[in-house]
JSON list of C-alpha atoms in Angstrom, two decimals:
[
{"chain": "M", "resi": 1006, "resn": "MET", "atom": "CA", "xyz": [141.96, -17.18, -15.29]},
{"chain": "M", "resi": 1007, "resn": "SER", "atom": "CA", "xyz": [143.46, -13.70, -15.98]},
{"chain": "M", "resi": 1008, "resn": "TYR", "atom": "CA", "xyz": [142.84, -10.12, -15.12]},
{"chain": "M", "resi": 1009, "resn": "TYR", "atom": "CA", "xyz": [141.63, -9.44, -18.65]},
{"chain": "M", "resi": 1010, "resn": "ARG", "atom": "CA", "xyz": [138.05, -8.84, -17.36]},
{"chain": "M", "resi": 1011, "resn": "GLY", "atom": "CA", "xyz": [139.24, -6.42, -14.51]},
{"chain": "M", "resi": 1012, "resn": "ILE", "atom": "CA", "xyz": [141.21, -4.18, -17.08]},
{"chain": "M", "resi": 1013, "resn": "LEU", "atom": "CA", "xyz": [138.40, -4.22, -19.28]},
{"chain": "M", "resi": 1014, "resn": "LEU", "atom": "CA", "xyz": [135.94, -3.37, -16.45]},
{"chain": "M", "resi": 1015, "resn": "ALA", "atom": "CA", "xyz": [138.10, -0.66, -14.94]},
{"chain": "M", "resi": 1016, "resn": "GLY", "atom": "CA", "xyz": [138.87, 0.89, -18.25]},
{"chain": "M", "resi": 1017, "resn": "ARG", "atom": "CA", "xyz": [134.99, 0.79, -18.85]},
{"chain": "M", "resi": 1018, "resn": "PHE", "atom": "CA", "xyz": [135.91, -0.90, -22.16]},
{"chain": "M", "resi": 1019, "resn": "ARG", "atom": "CA", "xyz": [133.12, -3.43, -21.47]},
{"chain": "M", "resi": 1020, "resn": "THR", "atom": "CA", "xyz": [130.41, -3.71, -19.09]},
{"chain": "M", "resi": 1021, "resn": "GLN", "atom": "CA", "xyz": [129.93, -6.32, -16.27]},
{"chain": "M", "resi": 1022, "resn": "PHE", "atom": "CA", "xyz": [126.97, -7.79, -18.26]},
{"chain": "M", "resi": 1023, "resn": "GLU", "atom": "CA", "xyz": [128.98, -7.99, -21.47]},
{"chain": "M", "resi": 1024, "resn": "LEU", "atom": "CA", "xyz": [132.03, -9.58, -19.64]},
{"chain": "M", "resi": 1025, "resn": "ASN", "atom": "CA", "xyz": [130.06, -12.36, -18.05]},
{"chain": "M", "resi": 1026, "resn": "ARG", "atom": "CA", "xyz": [128.92, -13.53, -21.67]},
{"chain": "M", "resi": 1027, "resn": "MET", "atom": "CA", "xyz": [132.43, -13.56, -22.82]},
{"chain": "M", "resi": 1028, "resn": "PHE", "atom": "CA", "xyz": [134.95, -16.59, -22.55]},
{"chain": "M", "resi": 1029, "resn": "ASP", "atom": "CA", "xyz": [138.67, -15.82, -21.49]},
{"chain": "M", "resi": 1030, "resn": "ASP", "atom": "CA", "xyz": [139.85, -15.83, -25.31]},
{"chain": "M", "resi": 1031, "resn": "GLY", "atom": "CA", "xyz": [137.08, -13.16, -26.23]},
{"chain": "M", "resi": 1032, "resn": "GLN", "atom": "CA", "xyz": [138.30, -11.03, -23.45]},
{"chain": "M", "resi": 1033, "resn": "ARG", "atom": "CA", "xyz": [141.88, -11.42, -24.29]},
{"chain": "M", "resi": 1034, "resn": "ASN", "atom": "CA", "xyz": [141.13, -10.59, -27.97]},
{"chain": "M", "resi": 1035, "resn": "THR", "atom": "CA", "xyz": [138.86, -7.46, -26.83]},
{"chain": "M", "resi": 1036, "resn": "LEU", "atom": "CA", "xyz": [141.81, -6.31, -24.63]},
{"chain": "M", "resi": 1037, "resn": "ILE", "atom": "CA", "xyz": [144.29, -6.59, -27.52]},
{"chain": "M", "resi": 1038, "resn": "ALA", "atom": "CA", "xyz": [141.97, -4.78, -30.02]},
{"chain": "M", "resi": 1039, "resn": "THR", "atom": "CA", "xyz": [141.62, -2.11, -27.31]},
{"chain": "M", "resi": 1040, "resn": "LEU", "atom": "CA", "xyz": [145.17, -1.68, -26.58]},
{"chain": "M", "resi": 1041, "resn": "VAL", "atom": "CA", "xyz": [146.10, -1.39, -30.23]},
{"chain": "M", "resi": 1042, "resn": "GLY", "atom": "CA", "xyz": [143.62, 1.44, -30.51]},
{"chain": "M", "resi": 1043, "resn": "LEU", "atom": "CA", "xyz": [145.20, 3.25, -27.37]},
{"chain": "M", "resi": 1044, "resn": "SER", "atom": "CA", "xyz": [148.92, 2.70, -28.38]},
{"chain": "M", "resi": 1045, "resn": "ASN", "atom": "CA", "xyz": [151.24, 2.94, -31.37]},
{"chain": "M", "resi": 1046, "resn": "GLN", "atom": "CA", "xyz": [151.74, -0.91, -31.17]},
{"chain": "M", "resi": 1047, "resn": "SER", "atom": "CA", "xyz": [150.53, -3.43, -33.57]},
{"chain": "M", "resi": 1048, "resn": "VAL", "atom": "CA", "xyz": [148.21, -6.38, -33.19]},
{"chain": "M", "resi": 1049, "resn": "SER", "atom": "CA", "xyz": [150.93, -8.80, -33.56]},
{"chain": "M", "resi": 1050, "resn": "HIS", "atom": "CA", "xyz": [152.98, -7.21, -30.74]},
{"chain": "M", "resi": 1051, "resn": "TYR", "atom": "CA", "xyz": [150.18, -7.76, -28.27]},
{"chain": "M", "resi": 1052, "resn": "GLN", "atom": "CA", "xyz": [149.14, -11.13, -29.65]},
{"chain": "M", "resi": 1053, "resn": "ALA", "atom": "CA", "xyz": [152.78, -12.46, -29.03]},
{"chain": "M", "resi": 1054, "resn": "MET", "atom": "CA", "xyz": [152.52, -11.74, -25.21]},
{"chain": "M", "resi": 1055, "resn": "ASN", "atom": "CA", "xyz": [151.68, -14.28, -22.68]},
{"chain": "M", "resi": 1056, "resn": "VAL", "atom": "CA", "xyz": [148.73, -13.76, -20.47]},
{"chain": "M", "resi": 1057, "resn": "TRP", "atom": "CA", "xyz": [150.51, -11.74, -17.51]},
{"chain": "M", "resi": 1058, "resn": "ASP", "atom": "CA", "xyz": [152.39, -9.56, -19.87]},
{"chain": "M", "resi": 1059, "resn": "LEU", "atom": "CA", "xyz": [149.30, -8.64, -21.52]},
{"chain": "M", "resi": 1060, "resn": "CYS", "atom": "CA", "xyz": [147.48, -7.88, -18.38]},
{"chain": "M", "resi": 1061, "resn": "GLY", "atom": "CA", "xyz": [150.51, -5.98, -17.08]},
{"chain": "M", "resi": 1062, "resn": "VAL", "atom": "CA", "xyz": [150.47, -3.55, -20.19]},
{"chain": "M", "resi": 1063, "resn": "GLY", "atom": "CA", "xyz": [146.94, -3.42, -20.16]},
{"chain": "M", "resi": 1064, "resn": "ALA", "atom": "CA", "xyz": [146.87, -2.53, -16.33]},
{"chain": "M", "resi": 1065, "resn": "ALA", "atom": "CA", "xyz": [149.61, 0.11, -16.83]},
{"chain": "M", "resi": 1066, "resn": "ARG", "atom": "CA", "xyz": [147.86, 1.85, -19.82]},
{"chain": "M", "resi": 1067, "resn": "THR", "atom": "CA", "xyz": [144.50, 1.81, -18.13]},
{"chain": "M", "resi": 1068, "resn": "PHE", "atom": "CA", "xyz": [145.82, 3.24, -14.90]},
{"chain": "M", "resi": 1069, "resn": "LEU", "atom": "CA", "xyz": [147.23, 6.17, -16.77]},
{"chain": "M", "resi": 1070, "resn": "ARG", "atom": "CA", "xyz": [144.08, 6.71, -18.76]},
{"chain": "M", "resi": 1071, "resn": "GLU", "atom": "CA", "xyz": [141.70, 6.50, -15.78]},
{"chain": "M", "resi": 1072, "resn": "THR", "atom": "CA", "xyz": [143.65, 8.58, -13.68]},
{"chain": "M", "resi": 1073, "resn": "LYS", "atom": "CA", "xyz": [144.00, 11.24, -16.23]},
{"chain": "M", "resi": 1074, "resn": "GLY", "atom": "CA", "xyz": [147.81, 10.89, -16.34]},
{"chain": "M", "resi": 1075, "resn": "ARG", "atom": "CA", "xyz": [147.51, 10.78, -20.13]},
{"chain": "M", "resi": 1076, "resn": "THR", "atom": "CA", "xyz": [144.86, 11.55, -22.58]},
{"chain": "M", "resi": 1077, "resn": "ASP", "atom": "CA", "xyz": [143.67, 9.02, -25.31]},
{"chain": "M", "resi": 1078, "resn": "ALA", "atom": "CA", "xyz": [145.63, 11.09, -27.85]},
{"chain": "M", "resi": 1079, "resn": "GLU", "atom": "CA", "xyz": [148.84, 10.92, -25.84]},
{"chain": "M", "resi": 1080, "resn": "LEU", "atom": "CA", "xyz": [148.56, 7.23, -25.17]},
{"chain": "M", "resi": 1081, "resn": "GLN", "atom": "CA", "xyz": [148.09, 6.67, -28.94]},
{"chain": "M", "resi": 1082, "resn": "ALA", "atom": "CA", "xyz": [151.61, 7.99, -29.45]},
{"chain": "M", "resi": 1083, "resn": "MET", "atom": "CA", "xyz": [153.10, 5.84, -26.61]},
{"chain": "M", "resi": 1084, "resn": "THR", "atom": "CA", "xyz": [154.85, 2.47, -26.86]},
{"chain": "M", "resi": 1085, "resn": "ASP", "atom": "CA", "xyz": [154.54, 0.17, -23.82]},
{"chain": "M", "resi": 1086, "resn": "ASP", "atom": "CA", "xyz": [157.89, 1.13, -22.72]},
{"chain": "M", "resi": 1087, "resn": "ASP", "atom": "CA", "xyz": [156.76, 4.96, -22.79]},
{"chain": "M", "resi": 1088, "resn": "VAL", "atom": "CA", "xyz": [153.90, 3.92, -20.59]},
{"chain": "M", "resi": 1089, "resn": "ARG", "atom": "CA", "xyz": [155.87, 2.08, -18.07]},
{"chain": "M", "resi": 1090, "resn": "ASN", "atom": "CA", "xyz": [158.25, 4.67, -17.54]},
{"chain": "M", "resi": 1091, "resn": "THR", "atom": "CA", "xyz": [155.76, 7.08, -17.05]},
{"chain": "M", "resi": 1092, "resn": "LEU", "atom": "CA", "xyz": [154.06, 5.16, -14.39]},
{"chain": "M", "resi": 1093, "resn": "ILE", "atom": "CA", "xyz": [157.25, 4.57, -12.64]},
{"chain": "M", "resi": 1094, "resn": "VAL", "atom": "CA", "xyz": [157.68, 8.34, -12.53]},
{"chain": "M", "resi": 1095, "resn": "ALA", "atom": "CA", "xyz": [154.08, 8.59, -11.29]},
{"chain": "M", "resi": 1096, "resn": "MET", "atom": "CA", "xyz": [154.48, 5.90, -8.61]},
{"chain": "M", "resi": 1097, "resn": "HIS", "atom": "CA", "xyz": [157.81, 7.51, -7.26]},
{"chain": "M", "resi": 1098, "resn": "ALA", "atom": "CA", "xyz": [156.02, 10.80, -6.75]},
{"chain": "M", "resi": 1099, "resn": "GLN", "atom": "CA", "xyz": [152.80, 9.20, -5.21]},
{"chain": "M", "resi": 1100, "resn": "THR", "atom": "CA", "xyz": [154.57, 6.76, -2.89]},
{"chain": "M", "resi": 1101, "resn": "GLY", "atom": "CA", "xyz": [158.19, 7.72, -2.54]},
{"chain": "M", "resi": 1102, "resn": "THR", "atom": "CA", "xyz": [159.27, 4.34, -3.69]},
{"chain": "M", "resi": 1103, "resn": "PRO", "atom": "CA", "xyz": [162.91, 4.50, -4.91]},
{"chain": "M", "resi": 1104, "resn": "VAL", "atom": "CA", "xyz": [162.96, 4.55, -8.77]},
{"chain": "M", "resi": 1105, "resn": "PRO", "atom": "CA", "xyz": [165.24, 1.40, -8.82]},
{"chain": "M", "resi": 1106, "resn": "THR", "atom": "CA", "xyz": [162.77, -0.51, -6.64]},
{"chain": "M", "resi": 1107, "resn": "LEU", "atom": "CA", "xyz": [160.11, 0.44, -8.96]},
{"chain": "M", "resi": 1108, "resn": "GLN", "atom": "CA", "xyz": [161.98, -0.49, -12.06]},
{"chain": "M", "resi": 1109, "resn": "GLY", "atom": "CA", "xyz": [162.28, -3.89, -10.62]},
{"chain": "M", "resi": 1110, "resn": "MET", "atom": "CA", "xyz": [158.46, -4.35, -10.49]},
{"chain": "M", "resi": 1111, "resn": "THR", "atom": "CA", "xyz": [156.04, -5.73, -12.98]},
{"chain": "M", "resi": 1112, "resn": "ASP", "atom": "CA", "xyz": [153.67, -3.55, -14.70]},
{"chain": "M", "resi": 1113, "resn": "LEU", "atom": "CA", "xyz": [150.89, -5.29, -12.95]},
{"chain": "M", "resi": 1114, "resn": "ASN", "atom": "CA", "xyz": [152.33, -4.59, -9.58]},
{"chain": "M", "resi": 1115, "resn": "LEU", "atom": "CA", "xyz": [153.15, -0.85, -10.52]},
{"chain": "M", "resi": 1116, "resn": "ALA", "atom": "CA", "xyz": [149.38, -0.48, -11.20]},
{"chain": "M", "resi": 1117, "resn": "LEU", "atom": "CA", "xyz": [148.31, -2.07, -7.99]},
{"chain": "M", "resi": 1118, "resn": "LEU", "atom": "CA", "xyz": [150.82, 0.00, -6.14]},
{"chain": "M", "resi": 1119, "resn": "GLY", "atom": "CA", "xyz": [148.98, 3.01, -7.55]},
{"chain": "M", "resi": 1120, "resn": "LEU", "atom": "CA", "xyz": [145.81, 1.71, -6.10]},
{"chain": "M", "resi": 1121, "resn": "GLY", "atom": "CA", "xyz": [147.32, 1.36, -2.83]},
{"chain": "M", "resi": 1122, "resn": "SER", "atom": "CA", "xyz": [148.59, -2.14, -2.51]},
{"chain": "M", "resi": 1123, "resn": "ASP", "atom": "CA", "xyz": [151.12, -0.69, -0.07]},
{"chain": "M", "resi": 1124, "resn": "ARG", "atom": "CA", "xyz": [148.41, 0.64, 2.23]},
{"chain": "M", "resi": 1125, "resn": "SER", "atom": "CA", "xyz": [145.17, -1.42, 2.31]},
{"chain": "M", "resi": 1126, "resn": "PHE", "atom": "CA", "xyz": [143.73, 0.04, -0.96]},
{"chain": "M", "resi": 1127, "resn": "ILE", "atom": "CA", "xyz": [142.14, 2.92, 0.58]},
{"chain": "M", "resi": 1128, "resn": "ARG", "atom": "CA", "xyz": [143.62, 5.12, -2.28]},
{"chain": "M", "resi": 1129, "resn": "GLY", "atom": "CA", "xyz": [142.37, 2.83, -4.80]},
{"chain": "M", "resi": 1130, "resn": "ALA", "atom": "CA", "xyz": [138.95, 2.81, -3.59]},
{"chain": "M", "resi": 1131, "resn": "LEU", "atom": "CA", "xyz": [138.86, 6.74, -3.77]},
{"chain": "M", "resi": 1132, "resn": "LEU", "atom": "CA", "xyz": [140.47, 6.67, -7.28]},
{"chain": "M", "resi": 1133, "resn": "VAL", "atom": "CA", "xyz": [138.55, 3.80, -8.91]},
{"chain": "M", "resi": 1134, "resn": "GLY", "atom": "CA", "xyz": [135.39, 5.28, -7.42]},
{"chain": "M", "resi": 1135, "resn": "ARG", "atom": "CA", "xyz": [136.32, 8.69, -8.78]},
{"chain": "M", "resi": 1136, "resn": "PHE", "atom": "CA", "xyz": [135.60, 10.29, -5.55]},
{"chain": "M", "resi": 1137, "resn": "ARG", "atom": "CA", "xyz": [139.05, 11.96, -5.68]},
{"chain": "M", "resi": 1138, "resn": "THR", "atom": "CA", "xyz": [141.49, 12.49, -8.52]},
{"chain": "M", "resi": 1139, "resn": "MET", "atom": "CA", "xyz": [145.23, 11.51, -8.47]},
{"chain": "M", "resi": 1140, "resn": "ALA", "atom": "CA", "xyz": [146.13, 15.14, -7.97]},
{"chain": "M", "resi": 1141, "resn": "GLU", "atom": "CA", "xyz": [143.91, 15.44, -5.01]},
{"chain": "M", "resi": 1142, "resn": "LEU", "atom": "CA", "xyz": [145.13, 12.16, -3.48]},
{"chain": "M", "resi": 1143, "resn": "LEU", "atom": "CA", "xyz": [148.71, 13.24, -3.93]},
{"chain": "M", "resi": 1144, "resn": "ALA", "atom": "CA", "xyz": [148.14, 16.29, -1.66]},
{"chain": "M", "resi": 1145, "resn": "MET", "atom": "CA", "xyz": [146.39, 14.18, 0.93]},
{"chain": "M", "resi": 1146, "resn": "SER", "atom": "CA", "xyz": [147.96, 12.47, 3.91]},
{"chain": "M", "resi": 1147, "resn": "ALA", "atom": "CA", "xyz": [147.22, 8.74, 4.63]},
{"chain": "M", "resi": 1148, "resn": "GLU", "atom": "CA", "xyz": [144.93, 9.84, 7.47]},
{"chain": "M", "resi": 1149, "resn": "ASP", "atom": "CA", "xyz": [143.08, 12.47, 5.23]},
{"chain": "M", "resi": 1150, "resn": "GLN", "atom": "CA", "xyz": [142.53, 9.50, 2.67]},
{"chain": "M", "resi": 1151, "resn": "ARG", "atom": "CA", "xyz": [141.16, 7.19, 5.40]},
{"chain": "M", "resi": 1152, "resn": "ASN", "atom": "CA", "xyz": [138.91, 9.94, 6.60]},
{"chain": "M", "resi": 1153, "resn": "THR", "atom": "CA", "xyz": [137.75, 10.91, 3.19]},
{"chain": "M", "resi": 1154, "resn": "LEU", "atom": "CA", "xyz": [136.68, 7.22, 2.36]},
{"chain": "M", "resi": 1155, "resn": "ILE", "atom": "CA", "xyz": [134.93, 7.01, 5.74]},
{"chain": "M", "resi": 1156, "resn": "VAL", "atom": "CA", "xyz": [132.76, 9.92, 5.00]},
{"chain": "M", "resi": 1157, "resn": "THR", "atom": "CA", "xyz": [132.29, 8.68, 1.48]},
{"chain": "M", "resi": 1158, "resn": "LEU", "atom": "CA", "xyz": [131.12, 5.40, 2.61]},
{"chain": "M", "resi": 1159, "resn": "ALA", "atom": "CA", "xyz": [128.92, 6.66, 5.34]},
{"chain": "M", "resi": 1160, "resn": "GLY", "atom": "CA", "xyz": [127.06, 8.87, 2.57]},
{"chain": "M", "resi": 1161, "resn": "LEU", "atom": "CA", "xyz": [126.81, 5.70, 0.16]},
{"chain": "M", "resi": 1162, "resn": "SER", "atom": "CA", "xyz": [125.43, 3.10, 2.82]},
{"chain": "M", "resi": 1163, "resn": "ASN", "atom": "CA", "xyz": [123.16, 2.93, 5.85]},
{"chain": "M", "resi": 1164, "resn": "GLN", "atom": "CA", "xyz": [126.11, 2.81, 8.14]},
{"chain": "M", "resi": 1165, "resn": "PRO", "atom": "CA", "xyz": [127.19, 5.77, 10.38]},
{"chain": "M", "resi": 1166, "resn": "VAL", "atom": "CA", "xyz": [130.57, 7.29, 10.44]},
{"chain": "M", "resi": 1167, "resn": "SER", "atom": "CA", "xyz": [131.43, 5.52, 13.71]},
{"chain": "M", "resi": 1168, "resn": "HIS", "atom": "CA", "xyz": [130.94, 2.21, 12.19]},
{"chain": "M", "resi": 1169, "resn": "TYR", "atom": "CA", "xyz": [133.57, 2.96, 9.53]},
{"chain": "M", "resi": 1170, "resn": "GLN", "atom": "CA", "xyz": [135.89, 4.59, 12.04]},
{"chain": "M", "resi": 1171, "resn": "ALA", "atom": "CA", "xyz": [136.06, 1.58, 14.21]},
{"chain": "M", "resi": 1172, "resn": "MET", "atom": "CA", "xyz": [137.57, -0.31, 11.17]},
{"chain": "M", "resi": 1173, "resn": "SER", "atom": "CA", "xyz": [141.36, -1.21, 10.47]},
{"chain": "M", "resi": 1174, "resn": "ASP", "atom": "CA", "xyz": [142.78, 0.25, 7.38]},
{"chain": "M", "resi": 1175, "resn": "GLN", "atom": "CA", "xyz": [142.51, -3.40, 5.69]},
{"chain": "M", "resi": 1176, "resn": "THR", "atom": "CA", "xyz": [139.03, -3.82, 6.66]},
{"chain": "M", "resi": 1177, "resn": "LEU", "atom": "CA", "xyz": [138.00, -0.24, 5.56]},
{"chain": "M", "resi": 1178, "resn": "GLY", "atom": "CA", "xyz": [139.85, -0.66, 2.24]},
{"chain": "M", "resi": 1179, "resn": "GLY", "atom": "CA", "xyz": [137.97, -3.93, 1.49]},
{"chain": "M", "resi": 1180, "resn": "ALA", "atom": "CA", "xyz": [134.52, -2.20, 2.46]},
{"chain": "M", "resi": 1181, "resn": "GLY", "atom": "CA", "xyz": [135.38, 0.48, 0.06]},
{"chain": "M", "resi": 1182, "resn": "ALA", "atom": "CA", "xyz": [136.49, -1.89, -2.73]},
{"chain": "M", "resi": 1183, "resn": "ALA", "atom": "CA", "xyz": [133.24, -3.83, -2.41]},
{"chain": "M", "resi": 1184, "resn": "LEU", "atom": "CA", "xyz": [130.91, -0.85, -2.50]},
{"chain": "M", "resi": 1185, "resn": "VAL", "atom": "CA", "xyz": [132.95, 0.61, -5.34]},
{"chain": "M", "resi": 1186, "resn": "PHE", "atom": "CA", "xyz": [132.76, -2.54, -7.41]},
{"chain": "M", "resi": 1187, "resn": "LEU", "atom": "CA", "xyz": [129.02, -2.76, -7.03]},
{"chain": "M", "resi": 1188, "resn": "ARG", "atom": "CA", "xyz": [128.58, 0.96, -7.94]},
{"chain": "M", "resi": 1189, "resn": "GLU", "atom": "CA", "xyz": [131.07, 1.11, -10.97]},
{"chain": "M", "resi": 1190, "resn": "ALA", "atom": "CA", "xyz": [129.96, -2.26, -12.31]},
{"chain": "M", "resi": 1191, "resn": "LYS", "atom": "CA", "xyz": [126.44, -0.81, -12.27]},
{"chain": "M", "resi": 1192, "resn": "ILE", "atom": "CA", "xyz": [125.22, -3.76, -10.19]},
{"chain": "M", "resi": 1193, "resn": "ARG", "atom": "CA", "xyz": [123.52, -1.34, -7.60]},
{"chain": "M", "resi": 1194, "resn": "ASP", "atom": "CA", "xyz": [122.76, 2.25, -8.18]},
{"chain": "M", "resi": 1195, "resn": "ASP", "atom": "CA", "xyz": [123.45, 4.93, -5.34]},
{"chain": "M", "resi": 1196, "resn": "ALA", "atom": "CA", "xyz": [119.92, 4.88, -4.13]},
{"chain": "M", "resi": 1197, "resn": "ALA", "atom": "CA", "xyz": [120.02, 1.22, -3.67]},
{"chain": "M", "resi": 1198, "resn": "LEU", "atom": "CA", "xyz": [123.45, 1.33, -1.99]},
{"chain": "M", "resi": 1199, "resn": "LYS", "atom": "CA", "xyz": [122.33, 3.78, 0.52]},
{"chain": "M", "resi": 1200, "resn": "ALA", "atom": "CA", "xyz": [119.77, 1.37, 1.87]},
{"chain": "M", "resi": 1201, "resn": "MET", "atom": "CA", "xyz": [122.46, -1.47, 2.15]},
{"chain": "M", "resi": 1202, "resn": "SER", "atom": "CA", "xyz": [124.71, -2.50, 5.10]},
{"chain": "M", "resi": 1203, "resn": "ASP", "atom": "CA", "xyz": [128.33, -3.76, 4.61]},
{"chain": "M", "resi": 1204, "resn": "ASP", "atom": "CA", "xyz": [126.97, -7.32, 4.92]},
{"chain": "M", "resi": 1205, "resn": "ASP", "atom": "CA", "xyz": [124.37, -6.51, 2.23]},
{"chain": "M", "resi": 1206, "resn": "VAL", "atom": "CA", "xyz": [127.03, -5.40, 0.04]},
{"chain": "M", "resi": 1207, "resn": "ARG", "atom": "CA", "xyz": [129.27, -8.36, 0.71]},
{"chain": "M", "resi": 1208, "resn": "ASN", "atom": "CA", "xyz": [126.71, -10.96, 0.08]},
{"chain": "M", "resi": 1209, "resn": "THR", "atom": "CA", "xyz": [125.61, -9.27, -3.23]},
{"chain": "M", "resi": 1210, "resn": "MET", "atom": "CA", "xyz": [129.32, -9.37, -4.45]},
{"chain": "M", "resi": 1211, "resn": "ILE", "atom": "CA", "xyz": [129.57, -13.05, -3.34]},
{"chain": "M", "resi": 1212, "resn": "VAL", "atom": "CA", "xyz": [126.43, -13.91, -5.50]},
{"chain": "M", "resi": 1213, "resn": "GLU", "atom": "CA", "xyz": [128.05, -11.87, -8.37]},
{"chain": "M", "resi": 1214, "resn": "ALA", "atom": "CA", "xyz": [131.33, -13.74, -7.93]},
{"chain": "M", "resi": 1215, "resn": "GLN", "atom": "CA", "xyz": [129.74, -17.17, -7.94]},
{"chain": "M", "resi": 1216, "resn": "GLN", "atom": "CA", "xyz": [127.51, -16.33, -11.06]},
{"chain": "M", "resi": 1217, "resn": "GLN", "atom": "CA", "xyz": [130.49, -14.77, -12.77]},
{"chain": "M", "resi": 1218, "resn": "THR", "atom": "CA", "xyz": [133.11, -17.51, -12.34]},
{"chain": "M", "resi": 1219, "resn": "ASN", "atom": "CA", "xyz": [130.62, -20.28, -12.90]},
{"chain": "M", "resi": 1220, "resn": "THR", "atom": "CA", "xyz": [132.60, -21.81, -9.88]},
{"chain": "M", "resi": 1221, "resn": "ASP", "atom": "CA", "xyz": [131.61, -25.12, -8.02]},
{"chain": "M", "resi": 1222, "resn": "GLU", "atom": "CA", "xyz": [132.82, -23.48, -4.80]},
{"chain": "M", "resi": 1223, "resn": "PRO", "atom": "CA", "xyz": [130.12, -23.37, -2.27]},
{"chain": "M", "resi": 1224, "resn": "VAL", "atom": "CA", "xyz": [129.02, -20.06, -0.60]},
{"chain": "M", "resi": 1225, "resn": "ASP", "atom": "CA", "xyz": [130.89, -21.18, 2.46]},
{"chain": "M", "resi": 1226, "resn": "PHE", "atom": "CA", "xyz": [134.18, -20.68, 0.48]},
{"chain": "M", "resi": 1227, "resn": "PHE", "atom": "CA", "xyz": [133.47, -17.15, -0.53]},
{"chain": "M", "resi": 1228, "resn": "GLN", "atom": "CA", "xyz": [132.20, -16.26, 2.83]},
{"chain": "M", "resi": 1229, "resn": "GLY", "atom": "CA", "xyz": [135.51, -17.43, 4.39]},
{"chain": "M", "resi": 1230, "resn": "LEU", "atom": "CA", "xyz": [137.47, -14.80, 2.05]},
{"chain": "M", "resi": 1231, "resn": "ASP", "atom": "CA", "xyz": [137.99, -11.20, 2.79]},
{"chain": "M", "resi": 1232, "resn": "ASN", "atom": "CA", "xyz": [136.40, -8.79, 0.58]},
{"chain": "M", "resi": 1233, "resn": "LEU", "atom": "CA", "xyz": [139.61, -7.90, -1.25]},
{"chain": "M", "resi": 1234, "resn": "ASP", "atom": "CA", "xyz": [140.00, -11.55, -2.15]},
{"chain": "M", "resi": 1235, "resn": "ILE", "atom": "CA", "xyz": [136.60, -11.64, -3.56]},
{"chain": "M", "resi": 1236, "resn": "ILE", "atom": "CA", "xyz": [137.40, -8.43, -5.42]},
{"chain": "M", "resi": 1237, "resn": "GLN", "atom": "CA", "xyz": [140.41, -10.35, -7.02]},
{"chain": "M", "resi": 1238, "resn": "ILE", "atom": "CA", "xyz": [138.10, -13.15, -8.01]},
{"chain": "M", "resi": 1239, "resn": "VAL", "atom": "CA", "xyz": [135.49, -11.00, -9.74]},
{"chain": "M", "resi": 1240, "resn": "LEU", "atom": "CA", "xyz": [138.17, -9.05, -11.65]},
{"chain": "M", "resi": 1241, "resn": "GLY", "atom": "CA", "xyz": [139.80, -12.34, -12.77]},
{"chain": "M", "resi": 1242, "resn": "ALA", "atom": "CA", "xyz": [141.90, -13.98, -10.26]},
{"chain": "M", "resi": 1243, "resn": "ASP", "atom": "CA", "xyz": [141.46, -17.86, -10.04]},
{"chain": "M", "resi": 1244, "resn": "ALA", "atom": "CA", "xyz": [139.51, -18.98, -7.08]},
{"chain": "M", "resi": 1245, "resn": "LEU", "atom": "CA", "xyz": [142.04, -21.74, -6.58]},
{"chain": "M", "resi": 1246, "resn": "VAL", "atom": "CA", "xyz": [144.76, -19.83, -5.79]},
{"chain": "M", "resi": 1247, "resn": "LEU", "atom": "CA", "xyz": [142.99, -18.41, -2.80]},
{"chain": "M", "resi": 1248, "resn": "HIS", "atom": "CA", "xyz": [142.34, -21.63, -1.07]}
]
């Protein structure tokens, strides 16, 4: 499997329902057509890429688009190298990571860094959920981001603030990612989420992961994974690599 579906979902190019009806080749071709329409590169340019290179350029371009780093008109005038260099500058400003280190990273890892892979994905939950903009996050400390996610989750669940305050950053990021996935994929609306506990959200996500991947893995397998691992599966990672 690949992260084709995750990019198409994160970019709002296809819905969860539409993706569940598409095979991997269909998702790949859809991503290629989407990237051609949002770049100055040709169809053949993207068709020649292997799965991970295509996922990387897709993730980088989608990240800049969804964080309002560039408009569609600006992206349509940019090459993949232009996008990568812009993302490197943004990640240096956001994380303080030295530019040479960023230049040695793949496009996919740069996008993941932007979502908070360096710190439990708390930043990513706030960003993907559209609870805060990139500009707002840049002005916030790590503690401010944590507290903002806590208040946000308490407002979108039946759990109290103290429940989330007791969580580690890793667990909090996972709880945020799970809720944001159900919300952004239109699997549950805000009213439904406000009546759900973390366990309810997690179990709903497990059911979705099983249906989406058509896997033979038992429920026990998914229950043994943390929320961030399950998110990887629903975004396109192969369940086998998480054994």
